[in-house]
């Protein structure tokens, strides 16, 4: 079956702009998580959505937001971009069974460069 | 707060040697500990995971051990091969269930022929 698909794969923005990233999960997966990956920082959790509801949120400012649609596809938005937002944004999907964390299937990521 | 420390940050071994990566987590309520491998330019992929009710798990050349008392868990790779070269991330589940993982900063493993 098809894997997790993220679009766009690469994008360049300037400070102050906003950006929207998209993630299509594996068919049947209802949980979508977003992570920010920067060199030396590992993967930092942004938020997780399940059945169109945000279940978890990381320690990022309110400029970072997301949503999930009824078909489980998810988008994340970053407003008022800063240079420090340059990173690889990874989306991961899973079944999301309640109370039992399981394997996350990652997409290839969207690499954002802020100039 | 929730934190996972991972050591070493880089590891260089000769082909055939063993490699060990260690992680420490902060929240005793964490109950799921996966390891992900990320090859250069590719997505992270799960290689092995362990739950808090198990002390050790093996899968061919890879094993993970968990010490809940010390809040330590380790990845062991035996008979390393050049294709094992990658960045390895440990992670611990955040309390409360669902799919929030706290990742370590990663270990860059280089296996030299």
mmCIF file of C-alpha atoms in Angstrom:
data_model
loop_
_atom_site.group_PDB
_atom_site.id
_atom_site.type_symbol
_atom_site.label_atom_id
_atom_site.label_comp_id
_atom_site.label_asym_id
_atom_site.label_seq_id
_atom_site.Cartn_x
_atom_site.Cartn_y
_atom_site.Cartn_z
ATOM 1 C CA UNK A 1 0.000 0.000 0.000
ATOM 2 C CA UNK A 2 1.077 3.570 -0.523
ATOM 3 C CA UNK A 3 3.206 5.166 2.176
ATOM 4 C CA UNK A 4 2.866 8.527 3.856
ATOM 5 C CA UNK A 5 2.974 11.318 1.303
ATOM 6 C CA UNK A 6 4.067 14.844 2.093
ATOM 7 C CA UNK A 7 3.850 17.884 -0.141
ATOM 8 C CA UNK A 8 5.641 19.995 -1.055
ATOM 9 C CA UNK A 9 9.001 18.298 -0.618
ATOM 10 C CA UNK A 10 11.005 21.520 -0.764
ATOM 11 C CA UNK A 11 10.070 25.130 -0.341
ATOM 12 C CA UNK A 12 11.751 28.462 0.215
ATOM 13 C CA UNK A 13 10.034 31.317 2.003
ATOM 14 C CA UNK A 14 11.064 34.681 3.390
ATOM 15 C CA UNK A 15 10.687 35.937 6.941
ATOM 16 C CA UNK A 16 7.174 37.027 7.780
ATOM 17 C CA UNK A 17 5.475 34.802 5.232
ATOM 18 C CA UNK A 18 3.345 31.820 6.072
ATOM 19 C CA UNK A 19 3.479 28.257 4.832
ATOM 20 C CA UNK A 20 1.112 25.290 4.656
ATOM 21 C CA UNK A 21 2.373 21.715 4.501
ATOM 22 C CA UNK A 22 0.255 18.717 3.614
ATOM 23 C CA UNK A 23 0.351 15.084 4.701
ATOM 24 C CA UNK A 24 -1.602 12.112 3.378
ATOM 25 C CA UNK A 25 -1.389 9.156 5.765
ATOM 26 C CA UNK A 26 -1.354 5.471 4.984
ATOM 27 C CA UNK A 27 -4.832 4.225 4.163
ATOM 28 C CA UNK A 28 -6.613 3.158 7.337
ATOM 29 C CA UNK A 29 -4.411 5.225 9.649
ATOM 30 C CA UNK A 30 -6.385 7.751 11.658
ATOM 31 C CA UNK A 31 -3.526 9.328 13.613
ATOM 32 C CA UNK A 32 -1.213 11.911 12.081
ATOM 33 C CA UNK A 33 1.695 13.429 13.997
ATOM 34 C CA UNK A 34 4.033 16.221 12.987
ATOM 35 C CA UNK A 35 7.678 16.576 13.984
ATOM 36 C CA UNK A 36 10.303 19.222 13.330
ATOM 37 C CA UNK A 37 13.790 17.907 12.598
ATOM 38 C CA UNK A 38 16.831 20.155 12.814
ATOM 39 C CA UNK A 39 20.535 19.180 12.875
ATOM 40 C CA UNK A 40 21.617 18.205 16.351
ATOM 41 C CA UNK A 41 18.118 18.553 17.820
ATOM 42 C CA UNK A 42 16.598 15.288 16.781
ATOM 43 C CA UNK A 43 12.895 15.231 16.200
ATOM 44 C CA UNK A 44 10.735 17.663 18.135
ATOM 45 C CA UNK A 45 7.041 16.837 18.522
ATOM 46 C CA UNK A 46 4.673 19.475 17.189
ATOM 47 C CA UNK A 47 1.201 17.956 17.491
ATOM 48 C CA UNK A 48 -0.902 14.887 16.838
ATOM 49 C CA UNK A 49 -4.359 14.599 15.316
ATOM 50 C CA UNK A 50 -6.798 11.731 15.513
ATOM 51 C CA UNK A 51 -10.238 11.746 13.916
ATOM 52 C CA UNK A 52 -9.991 15.482 13.220
ATOM 53 C CA UNK A 53 -9.166 16.300 16.871
ATOM 54 C CA UNK A 54 -5.857 17.475 18.255
ATOM 55 C CA UNK A 55 -4.892 14.964 20.947
ATOM 56 C CA UNK A 56 -1.415 16.157 21.830
ATOM 57 C CA UNK A 57 0.556 19.330 21.439
ATOM 58 C CA UNK A 58 4.267 20.022 21.815
ATOM 59 C CA UNK A 59 6.043 23.102 23.112
ATOM 60 C CA UNK A 60 5.934 25.253 20.011
ATOM 61 C CA UNK A 61 4.555 28.794 19.749
ATOM 62 C CA UNK A 62 1.050 29.467 18.509
ATOM 63 C CA UNK A 63 2.421 30.321 15.070
ATOM 64 C CA UNK A 64 2.448 26.581 14.484
ATOM 65 C CA UNK A 65 -0.986 25.120 13.911
ATOM 66 C CA UNK A 66 -2.534 22.149 12.243
ATOM 67 C CA UNK A 67 -5.735 20.431 11.320
ATOM 68 C CA UNK A 68 -7.006 17.116 10.113
ATOM 69 C CA UNK A 69 -9.740 16.422 7.627
ATOM 70 C CA UNK A 70 -12.374 13.716 7.614
ATOM 71 C CA UNK A 71 -10.266 11.595 5.229
ATOM 72 C CA UNK A 72 -7.395 11.749 7.797
ATOM 73 C CA UNK A 73 -5.256 13.987 5.607
ATOM 74 C CA UNK A 74 -3.567 16.659 7.671
ATOM 75 C CA UNK A 75 -2.093 20.091 7.140
ATOM 76 C CA UNK A 76 0.186 22.153 9.276
ATOM 77 C CA UNK A 77 0.600 25.891 9.000
ATOM 78 C CA UNK A 78 3.369 28.160 10.178
ATOM 79 C CA UNK A 79 2.617 31.853 10.194
ATOM 80 C CA UNK A 80 4.999 34.808 10.444
ATOM 81 C CA UNK A 81 7.996 32.678 9.513
ATOM 82 C CA UNK A 82 11.293 33.185 11.319
ATOM 83 C CA UNK A 83 14.782 32.124 10.251
ATOM 84 C CA UNK A 84 14.772 29.506 13.014
ATOM 85 C CA UNK A 85 11.803 27.759 11.431
ATOM 86 C CA UNK A 86 14.084 26.390 8.725
ATOM 87 C CA UNK A 87 13.893 22.631 9.197
ATOM 88 C CA UNK A 88 12.671 19.329 7.851
ATOM 89 C CA UNK A 89 9.024 18.840 8.826
ATOM 90 C CA UNK A 90 8.106 15.205 9.118
ATOM 91 C CA UNK A 91 4.642 13.776 9.189
ATOM 92 C CA UNK A 92 3.963 10.329 10.630
ATOM 93 C CA UNK A 93 0.845 8.215 10.564
ATOM 94 C CA UNK A 94 -0.337 5.292 12.635
ATOM 95 C CA UNK A 95 -3.528 3.524 13.637
ATOM 96 C CA UNK A 96 -3.609 5.541 16.869
ATOM 97 C CA UNK A 97 -5.286 3.004 19.125
ATOM 98 C CA UNK A 98 -6.173 4.633 22.400
ATOM 99 C CA UNK A 99 -3.700 4.079 25.197
ATOM 100 C CA UNK A 100 -1.193 2.145 23.150
ATOM 101 C CA UNK A 101 1.543 4.003 21.298
ATOM 102 C CA UNK A 102 2.685 2.078 18.275
ATOM 103 C CA UNK A 103 4.877 2.263 15.216
ATOM 104 C CA UNK A 104 4.929 5.570 13.429
ATOM 105 C CA UNK A 105 5.294 5.531 9.642
ATOM 106 C CA UNK A 106 7.072 8.652 8.496
ATOM 107 C CA UNK A 107 6.832 10.551 5.266
ATOM 108 C CA UNK A 108 9.922 11.839 3.475
ATOM 109 C CA UNK A 109 9.354 15.295 4.896
ATOM 110 C CA UNK A 110 8.973 18.838 3.682
ATOM 111 C CA UNK A 111 12.202 20.800 3.800
ATOM 112 C CA UNK A 112 11.498 24.436 4.580
ATOM 113 C CA UNK A 113 14.118 27.123 4.131
ATOM 114 C CA UNK A 114 13.377 30.587 5.475
ATOM 115 C CA UNK A 115 15.478 33.419 4.068
ATOM 116 C CA UNK B 1 9.753 18.053 31.704
ATOM 117 C CA UNK B 2 9.941 15.143 29.322
ATOM 118 C CA UNK B 3 13.455 14.500 28.089
ATOM 119 C CA UNK B 4 15.483 11.744 26.419
ATOM 120 C CA UNK B 5 19.268 11.889 26.432
ATOM 121 C CA UNK B 6 21.173 9.813 23.897
ATOM 122 C CA UNK B 7 24.872 8.899 23.796
ATOM 123 C CA UNK B 8 27.179 8.902 21.998
ATOM 124 C CA UNK B 9 26.375 11.491 19.356
ATOM 125 C CA UNK B 10 28.784 9.835 16.929
ATOM 126 C CA UNK B 11 30.097 6.290 16.812
ATOM 127 C CA UNK B 12 32.655 4.824 14.452
ATOM 128 C CA UNK B 13 33.271 1.059 14.287
ATOM 129 C CA UNK B 14 34.935 -1.466 12.032
ATOM 130 C CA UNK B 15 32.812 -3.859 10.054
ATOM 131 C CA UNK B 16 32.037 -6.907 12.173
ATOM 132 C CA UNK B 17 32.354 -5.084 15.487
ATOM 133 C CA UNK B 18 29.450 -4.422 17.846
ATOM 134 C CA UNK B 19 27.854 -1.030 18.417
ATOM 135 C CA UNK B 20 25.979 0.124 21.497
ATOM 136 C CA UNK B 21 23.861 3.265 21.815
ATOM 137 C CA UNK B 22 22.441 4.313 25.164
ATOM 138 C CA UNK B 23 19.465 6.433 26.127
ATOM 139 C CA UNK B 24 18.065 7.763 29.371
ATOM 140 C CA UNK B 25 14.513 8.990 29.799
ATOM 141 C CA UNK B 26 13.122 11.282 32.443
ATOM 142 C CA UNK B 27 9.495 10.275 32.973
ATOM 143 C CA UNK B 28 8.933 6.987 34.773
ATOM 144 C CA UNK B 29 5.433 6.795 33.234
ATOM 145 C CA UNK B 30 6.899 6.232 29.747
ATOM 146 C CA UNK B 31 6.027 2.710 28.614
ATOM 147 C CA UNK B 32 7.068 2.416 24.960
ATOM 148 C CA UNK B 33 10.605 2.756 23.627
ATOM 149 C CA UNK B 34 11.201 2.570 19.869
ATOM 150 C CA UNK B 35 14.403 2.932 17.891
ATOM 151 C CA UNK B 36 14.383 4.553 14.460
ATOM 152 C CA UNK B 37 17.045 4.422 11.771
ATOM 153 C CA UNK B 38 17.419 7.294 9.340
ATOM 154 C CA UNK B 39 19.693 6.872 6.361
ATOM 155 C CA UNK B 40 21.022 9.972 4.666
ATOM 156 C CA UNK B 41 18.230 11.830 2.901
ATOM 157 C CA UNK B 42 15.606 9.263 3.819
ATOM 158 C CA UNK B 43 12.733 8.983 6.254
ATOM 159 C CA UNK B 44 13.134 7.534 9.759
ATOM 160 C CA UNK B 45 12.103 3.891 9.943
ATOM 161 C CA UNK B 46 11.390 1.758 12.976
ATOM 162 C CA UNK B 47 13.967 -0.977 13.501
ATOM 163 C CA UNK B 48 12.955 -2.330 16.896
ATOM 164 C CA UNK B 49 10.820 -1.341 19.864
ATOM 165 C CA UNK B 50 10.233 -2.506 23.418
ATOM 166 C CA UNK B 51 7.454 -2.015 25.947
ATOM 167 C CA UNK B 52 7.924 -1.503 29.648
ATOM 168 C CA UNK B 53 6.763 -4.995 30.586
ATOM 169 C CA UNK B 54 9.723 -6.550 28.741
ATOM 170 C CA UNK B 55 13.406 -6.323 29.669
ATOM 171 C CA UNK B 56 15.006 -7.365 26.402
ATOM 172 C CA UNK B 57 14.036 -7.950 22.794
ATOM 173 C CA UNK B 58 16.073 -9.301 19.879
ATOM 174 C CA UNK B 59 15.641 -9.284 16.143
ATOM 175 C CA UNK B 60 18.517 -10.940 14.298
ATOM 176 C CA UNK B 61 21.582 -8.697 14.781
ATOM 177 C CA UNK B 62 19.689 -6.040 16.729
ATOM 178 C CA UNK B 63 18.693 -6.109 20.389
ATOM 179 C CA UNK B 64 17.251 -3.603 22.823
ATOM 180 C CA UNK B 65 17.471 -3.757 26.604
ATOM 181 C CA UNK B 66 15.420 -1.779 29.100
ATOM 182 C CA UNK B 67 16.184 -1.005 32.732
ATOM 183 C CA UNK B 68 13.061 0.643 34.154
ATOM 184 C CA UNK B 69 14.590 1.254 37.561
ATOM 185 C CA UNK B 70 17.460 3.249 36.111
ATOM 186 C CA UNK B 71 15.314 4.630 33.268
ATOM 187 C CA UNK B 72 17.896 3.455 30.736
ATOM 188 C CA UNK B 73 17.486 1.618 27.452
ATOM 189 C CA UNK B 74 20.107 0.589 24.932
ATOM 190 C CA UNK B 75 20.416 -0.538 21.327
ATOM 191 C CA UNK B 76 22.919 -3.273 20.532
ATOM 192 C CA UNK B 77 23.973 -4.048 16.965
ATOM 193 C CA UNK B 78 26.219 -7.064 16.487
ATOM 194 C CA UNK B 79 28.329 -7.984 13.448
ATOM 195 C CA UNK B 80 27.950 -4.491 12.013
ATOM 196 C CA UNK B 81 27.872 -4.031 8.250
ATOM 197 C CA UNK B 82 28.451 -0.904 6.120
ATOM 198 C CA UNK B 83 24.701 -0.707 5.441
ATOM 199 C CA UNK B 84 24.170 -0.161 9.162
ATOM 200 C CA UNK B 85 25.709 3.294 8.709
ATOM 201 C CA UNK B 86 22.963 5.816 9.509
ATOM 202 C CA UNK B 87 21.615 8.053 12.247
ATOM 203 C CA UNK B 88 19.821 6.168 15.000
ATOM 204 C CA UNK B 89 17.196 7.809 17.206
ATOM 205 C CA UNK B 90 15.832 6.468 20.459
ATOM 206 C CA UNK B 91 12.476 7.654 21.742
ATOM 207 C CA UNK B 92 10.198 7.304 24.735
ATOM 208 C CA UNK B 93 6.443 7.635 24.799
ATOM 209 C CA UNK B 94 5.047 10.627 26.606
ATOM 210 C CA UNK B 95 2.706 9.758 29.471
ATOM 211 C CA UNK B 96 -0.964 9.724 28.636
ATOM 212 C CA UNK B 97 -0.868 7.301 25.723
ATOM 213 C CA UNK B 98 -1.508 8.239 22.138
ATOM 214 C CA UNK B 99 1.387 8.847 19.799
ATOM 215 C CA UNK B 100 3.560 11.530 21.311
ATOM 216 C CA UNK B 101 7.171 10.413 21.271
ATOM 217 C CA UNK B 102 10.096 12.216 22.855
ATOM 218 C CA UNK B 103 13.176 11.614 20.716
ATOM 219 C CA UNK B 104 16.835 11.650 21.615
ATOM 220 C CA UNK B 105 19.171 13.854 19.590
ATOM 221 C CA UNK B 106 20.458 10.944 17.523
ATOM 222 C CA UNK B 107 23.651 8.917 17.075
ATOM 223 C CA UNK B 108 25.508 8.980 13.796
ATOM 224 C CA UNK B 109 26.932 5.482 13.285
ATOM 225 C CA UNK B 110 29.670 4.935 10.727
ATOM 226 C CA UNK B 111 30.701 1.357 9.908
ATOM 227 C CA UNK B 112 34.013 1.176 8.084
ATOM 228 C CA UNK B 113 34.807 -1.786 5.803
#
